[in-house]
PDB file of C-alpha atoms in Angstrom:
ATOM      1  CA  UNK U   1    -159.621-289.909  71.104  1.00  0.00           C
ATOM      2  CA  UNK U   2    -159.432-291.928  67.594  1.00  0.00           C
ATOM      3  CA  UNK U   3    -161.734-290.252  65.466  1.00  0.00           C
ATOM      4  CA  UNK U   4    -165.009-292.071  63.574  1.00  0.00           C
ATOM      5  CA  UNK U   5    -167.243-290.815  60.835  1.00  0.00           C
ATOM      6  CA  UNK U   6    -170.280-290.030  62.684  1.00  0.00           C
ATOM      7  CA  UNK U   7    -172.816-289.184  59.371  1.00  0.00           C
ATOM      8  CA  UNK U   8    -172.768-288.351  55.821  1.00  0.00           C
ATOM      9  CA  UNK U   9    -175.138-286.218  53.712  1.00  0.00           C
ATOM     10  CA  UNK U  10    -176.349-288.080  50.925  1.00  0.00           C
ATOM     11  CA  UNK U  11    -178.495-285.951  48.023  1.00  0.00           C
ATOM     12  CA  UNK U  12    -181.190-287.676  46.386  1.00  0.00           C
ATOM     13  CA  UNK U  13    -184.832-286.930  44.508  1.00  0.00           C
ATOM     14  CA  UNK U  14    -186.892-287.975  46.801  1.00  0.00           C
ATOM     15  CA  UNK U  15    -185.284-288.290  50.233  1.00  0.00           C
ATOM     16  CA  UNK U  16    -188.252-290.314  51.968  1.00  0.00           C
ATOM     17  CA  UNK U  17    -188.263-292.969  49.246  1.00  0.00           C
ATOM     18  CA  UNK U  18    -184.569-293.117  49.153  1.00  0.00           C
ATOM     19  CA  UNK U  19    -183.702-293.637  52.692  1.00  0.00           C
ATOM     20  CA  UNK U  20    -186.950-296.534  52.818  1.00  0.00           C
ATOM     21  CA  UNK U  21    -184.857-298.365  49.824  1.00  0.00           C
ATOM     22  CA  UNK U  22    -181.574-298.064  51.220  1.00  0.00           C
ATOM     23  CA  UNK U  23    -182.528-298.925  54.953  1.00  0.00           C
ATOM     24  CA  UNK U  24    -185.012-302.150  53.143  1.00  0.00           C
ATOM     25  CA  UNK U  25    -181.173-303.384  51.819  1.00  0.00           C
ATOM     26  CA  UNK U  26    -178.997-303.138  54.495  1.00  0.00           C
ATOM     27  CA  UNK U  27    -182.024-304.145  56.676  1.00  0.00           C
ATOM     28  CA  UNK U  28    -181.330-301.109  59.093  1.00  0.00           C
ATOM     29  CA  UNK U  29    -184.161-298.607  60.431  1.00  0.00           C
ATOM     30  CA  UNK U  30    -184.661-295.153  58.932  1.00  0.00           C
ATOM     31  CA  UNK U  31    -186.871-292.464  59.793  1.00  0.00           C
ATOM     32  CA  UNK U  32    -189.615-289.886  57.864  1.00  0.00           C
ATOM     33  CA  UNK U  33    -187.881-287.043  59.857  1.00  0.00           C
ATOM     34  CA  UNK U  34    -184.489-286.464  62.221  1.00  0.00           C
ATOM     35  CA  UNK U  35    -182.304-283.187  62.851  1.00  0.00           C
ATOM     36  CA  UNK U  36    -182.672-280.768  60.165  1.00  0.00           C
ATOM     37  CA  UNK U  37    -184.484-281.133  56.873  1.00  0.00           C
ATOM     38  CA  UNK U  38    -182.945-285.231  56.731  1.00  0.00           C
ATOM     39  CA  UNK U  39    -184.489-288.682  56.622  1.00  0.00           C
ATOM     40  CA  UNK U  40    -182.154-290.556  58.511  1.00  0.00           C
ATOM     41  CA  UNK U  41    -180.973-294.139  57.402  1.00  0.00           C
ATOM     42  CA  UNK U  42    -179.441-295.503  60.754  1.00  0.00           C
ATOM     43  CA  UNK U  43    -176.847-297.609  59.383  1.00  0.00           C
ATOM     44  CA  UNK U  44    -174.848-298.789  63.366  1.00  0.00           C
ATOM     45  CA  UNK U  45    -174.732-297.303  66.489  1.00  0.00           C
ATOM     46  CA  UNK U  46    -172.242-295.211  65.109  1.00  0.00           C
ATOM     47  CA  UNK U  47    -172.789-294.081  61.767  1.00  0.00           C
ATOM     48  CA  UNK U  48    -176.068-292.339  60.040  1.00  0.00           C
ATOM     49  CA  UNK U  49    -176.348-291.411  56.296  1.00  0.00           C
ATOM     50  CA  UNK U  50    -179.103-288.365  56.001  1.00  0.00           C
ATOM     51  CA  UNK U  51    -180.625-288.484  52.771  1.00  0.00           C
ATOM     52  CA  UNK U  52    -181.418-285.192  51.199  1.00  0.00           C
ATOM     53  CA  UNK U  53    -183.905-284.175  49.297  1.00  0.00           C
ATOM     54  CA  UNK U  54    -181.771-281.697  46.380  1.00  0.00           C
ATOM     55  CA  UNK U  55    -183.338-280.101  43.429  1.00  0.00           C
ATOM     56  CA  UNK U  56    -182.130-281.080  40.235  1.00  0.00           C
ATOM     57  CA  UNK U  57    -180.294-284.440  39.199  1.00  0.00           C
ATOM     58  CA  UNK U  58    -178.023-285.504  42.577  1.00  0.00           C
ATOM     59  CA  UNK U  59    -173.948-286.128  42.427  1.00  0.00           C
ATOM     60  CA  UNK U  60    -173.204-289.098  42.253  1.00  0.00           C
ATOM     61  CA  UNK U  61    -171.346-290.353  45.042  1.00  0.00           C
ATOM     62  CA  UNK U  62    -169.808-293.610  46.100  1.00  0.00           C
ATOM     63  CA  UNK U  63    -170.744-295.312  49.793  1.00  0.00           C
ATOM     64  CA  UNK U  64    -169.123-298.837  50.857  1.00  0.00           C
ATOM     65  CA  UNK U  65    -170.135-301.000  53.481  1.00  0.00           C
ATOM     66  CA  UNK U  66    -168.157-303.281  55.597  1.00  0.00           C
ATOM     67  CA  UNK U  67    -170.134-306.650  56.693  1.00  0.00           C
ATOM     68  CA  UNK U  68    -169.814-310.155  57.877  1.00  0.00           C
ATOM     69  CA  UNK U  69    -170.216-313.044  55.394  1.00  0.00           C
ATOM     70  CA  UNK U  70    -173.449-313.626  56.409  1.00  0.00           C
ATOM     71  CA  UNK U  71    -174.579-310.239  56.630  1.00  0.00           C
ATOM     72  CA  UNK U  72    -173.335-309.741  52.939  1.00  0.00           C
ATOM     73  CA  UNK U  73    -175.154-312.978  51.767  1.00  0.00           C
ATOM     74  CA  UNK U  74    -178.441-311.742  53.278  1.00  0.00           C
ATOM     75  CA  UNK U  75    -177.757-308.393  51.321  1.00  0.00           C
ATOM     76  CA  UNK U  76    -177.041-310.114  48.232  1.00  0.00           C
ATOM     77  CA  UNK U  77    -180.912-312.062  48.674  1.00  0.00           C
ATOM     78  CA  UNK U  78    -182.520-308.807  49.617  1.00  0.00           C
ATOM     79  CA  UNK U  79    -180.917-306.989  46.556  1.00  0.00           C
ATOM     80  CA  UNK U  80    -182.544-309.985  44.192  1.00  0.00           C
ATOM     81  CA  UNK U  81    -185.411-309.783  46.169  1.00  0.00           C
ATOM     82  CA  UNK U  82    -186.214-306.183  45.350  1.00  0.00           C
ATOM     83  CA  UNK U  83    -185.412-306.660  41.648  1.00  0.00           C
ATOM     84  CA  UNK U  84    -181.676-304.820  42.174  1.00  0.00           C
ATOM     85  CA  UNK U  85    -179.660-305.253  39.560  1.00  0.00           C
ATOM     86  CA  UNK U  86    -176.128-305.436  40.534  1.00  0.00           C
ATOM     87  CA  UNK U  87    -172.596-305.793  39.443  1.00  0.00           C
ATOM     88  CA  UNK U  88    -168.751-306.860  40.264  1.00  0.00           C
ATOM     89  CA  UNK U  89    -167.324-303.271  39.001  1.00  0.00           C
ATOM     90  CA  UNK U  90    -167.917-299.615  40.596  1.00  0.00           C
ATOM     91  CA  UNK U  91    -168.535-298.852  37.149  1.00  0.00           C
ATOM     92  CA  UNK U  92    -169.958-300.993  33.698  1.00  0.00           C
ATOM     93  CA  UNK U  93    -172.903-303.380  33.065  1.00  0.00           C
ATOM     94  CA  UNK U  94    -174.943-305.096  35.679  1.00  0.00           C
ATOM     95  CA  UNK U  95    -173.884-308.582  35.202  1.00  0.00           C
ATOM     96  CA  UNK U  96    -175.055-310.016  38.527  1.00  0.00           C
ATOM     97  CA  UNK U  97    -171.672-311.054  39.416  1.00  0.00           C
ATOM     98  CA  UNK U  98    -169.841-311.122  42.574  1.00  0.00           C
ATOM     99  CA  UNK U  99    -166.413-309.011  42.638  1.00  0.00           C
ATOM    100  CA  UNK U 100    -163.404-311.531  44.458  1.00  0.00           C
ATOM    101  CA  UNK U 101    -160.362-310.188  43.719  1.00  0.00           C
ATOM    102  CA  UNK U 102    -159.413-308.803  47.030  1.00  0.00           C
ATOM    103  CA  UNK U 103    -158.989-311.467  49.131  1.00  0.00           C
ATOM    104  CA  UNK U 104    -163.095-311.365  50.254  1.00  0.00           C
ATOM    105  CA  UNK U 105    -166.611-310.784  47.866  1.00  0.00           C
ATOM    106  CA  UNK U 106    -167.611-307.214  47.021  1.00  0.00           C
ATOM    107  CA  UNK U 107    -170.923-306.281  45.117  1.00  0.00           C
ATOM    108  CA  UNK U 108    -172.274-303.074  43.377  1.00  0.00           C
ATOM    109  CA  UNK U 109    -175.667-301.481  42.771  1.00  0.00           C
ATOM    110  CA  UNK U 110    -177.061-298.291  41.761  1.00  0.00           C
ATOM    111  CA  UNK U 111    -180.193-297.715  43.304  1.00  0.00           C
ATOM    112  CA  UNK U 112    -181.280-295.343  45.165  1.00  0.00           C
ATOM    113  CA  UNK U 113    -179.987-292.338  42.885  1.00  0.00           C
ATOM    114  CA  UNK U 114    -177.687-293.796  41.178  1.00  0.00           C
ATOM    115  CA  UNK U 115    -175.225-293.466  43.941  1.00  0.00           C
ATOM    116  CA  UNK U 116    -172.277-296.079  43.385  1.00  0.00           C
ATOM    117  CA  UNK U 117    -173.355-298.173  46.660  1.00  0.00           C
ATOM    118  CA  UNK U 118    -171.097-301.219  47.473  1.00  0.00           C
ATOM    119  CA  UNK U 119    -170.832-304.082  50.101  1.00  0.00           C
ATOM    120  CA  UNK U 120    -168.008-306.000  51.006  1.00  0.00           C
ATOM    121  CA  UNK U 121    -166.818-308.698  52.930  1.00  0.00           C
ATOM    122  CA  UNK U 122    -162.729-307.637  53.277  1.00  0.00           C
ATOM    123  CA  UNK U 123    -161.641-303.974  52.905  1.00  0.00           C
ATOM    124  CA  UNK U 124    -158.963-303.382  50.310  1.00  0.00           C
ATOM    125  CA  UNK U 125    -158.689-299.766  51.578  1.00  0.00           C
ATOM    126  CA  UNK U 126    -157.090-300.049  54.632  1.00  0.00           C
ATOM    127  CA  UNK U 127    -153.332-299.413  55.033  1.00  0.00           C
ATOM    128  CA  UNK U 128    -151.129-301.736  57.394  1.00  0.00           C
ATOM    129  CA  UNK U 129    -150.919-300.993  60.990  1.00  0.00           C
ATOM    130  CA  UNK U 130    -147.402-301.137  62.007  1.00  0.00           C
TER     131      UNK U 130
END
């Protein structure tokens, strides 16, 4: 059996309002309540993020997203749609810029929580297959 991330914790202020942003973006459902205390933000058939509600200021953690060229152009709309500022860096200014150094686009935004949230088109992370 290969193995697959199933879900991931993510902490947050207010986990309602987070998981409604987040699931408005990538255009995914969510719901109010799921297993445990967690708002679930069903990202695919395989993979749920369960926001958090934590006391206190949140880590801030980085999430990437793998999509389709269209999928990351309709992303890129919704983000300007919402007022999402957004950058080509993990880290530094917003300067509404689209990151192509990797061979495909990638795009970074803060919100919800400041979380370092990113979308791209062609993973750079992935080691060769021999």
């Amino acid at each position: 059996m290969a193995i697959e991330l199933d879900h991931l914790i993510v902490p947050c202020r207010d986990q309602r309002g987070a998981a409604a942003l987040l699931a408005r973006i990538l255009d995914v459902p969510w719901a109010e309540a799921g297993p445990g205390p967690f708002c679930p933000v069903y990202v695919s058939a395989g993979l749920t993020l369960d926001m958090d509600q934590v006391a206190g200021e949140p880590m801030r953690l980085h999430y990437c997203f793998r999509l389709p060229d269209a999928e990351f152009d309709a992303l890129l709309m919704r983000l300007q749609a919402l007022g999402i500022r957004y950058r080509s860096t993990p880290h530094g200014p917003a300067d509404g810029q689209i990151n192509t150094q990797h061979g495909g686009r990638i795009v970074y935004w803060s919100q919800p929580d400041e979380h370092i949230w990113e979308a791209l088109t062609v993973s750079y992370a992935r080691q060769p297959v021999p």
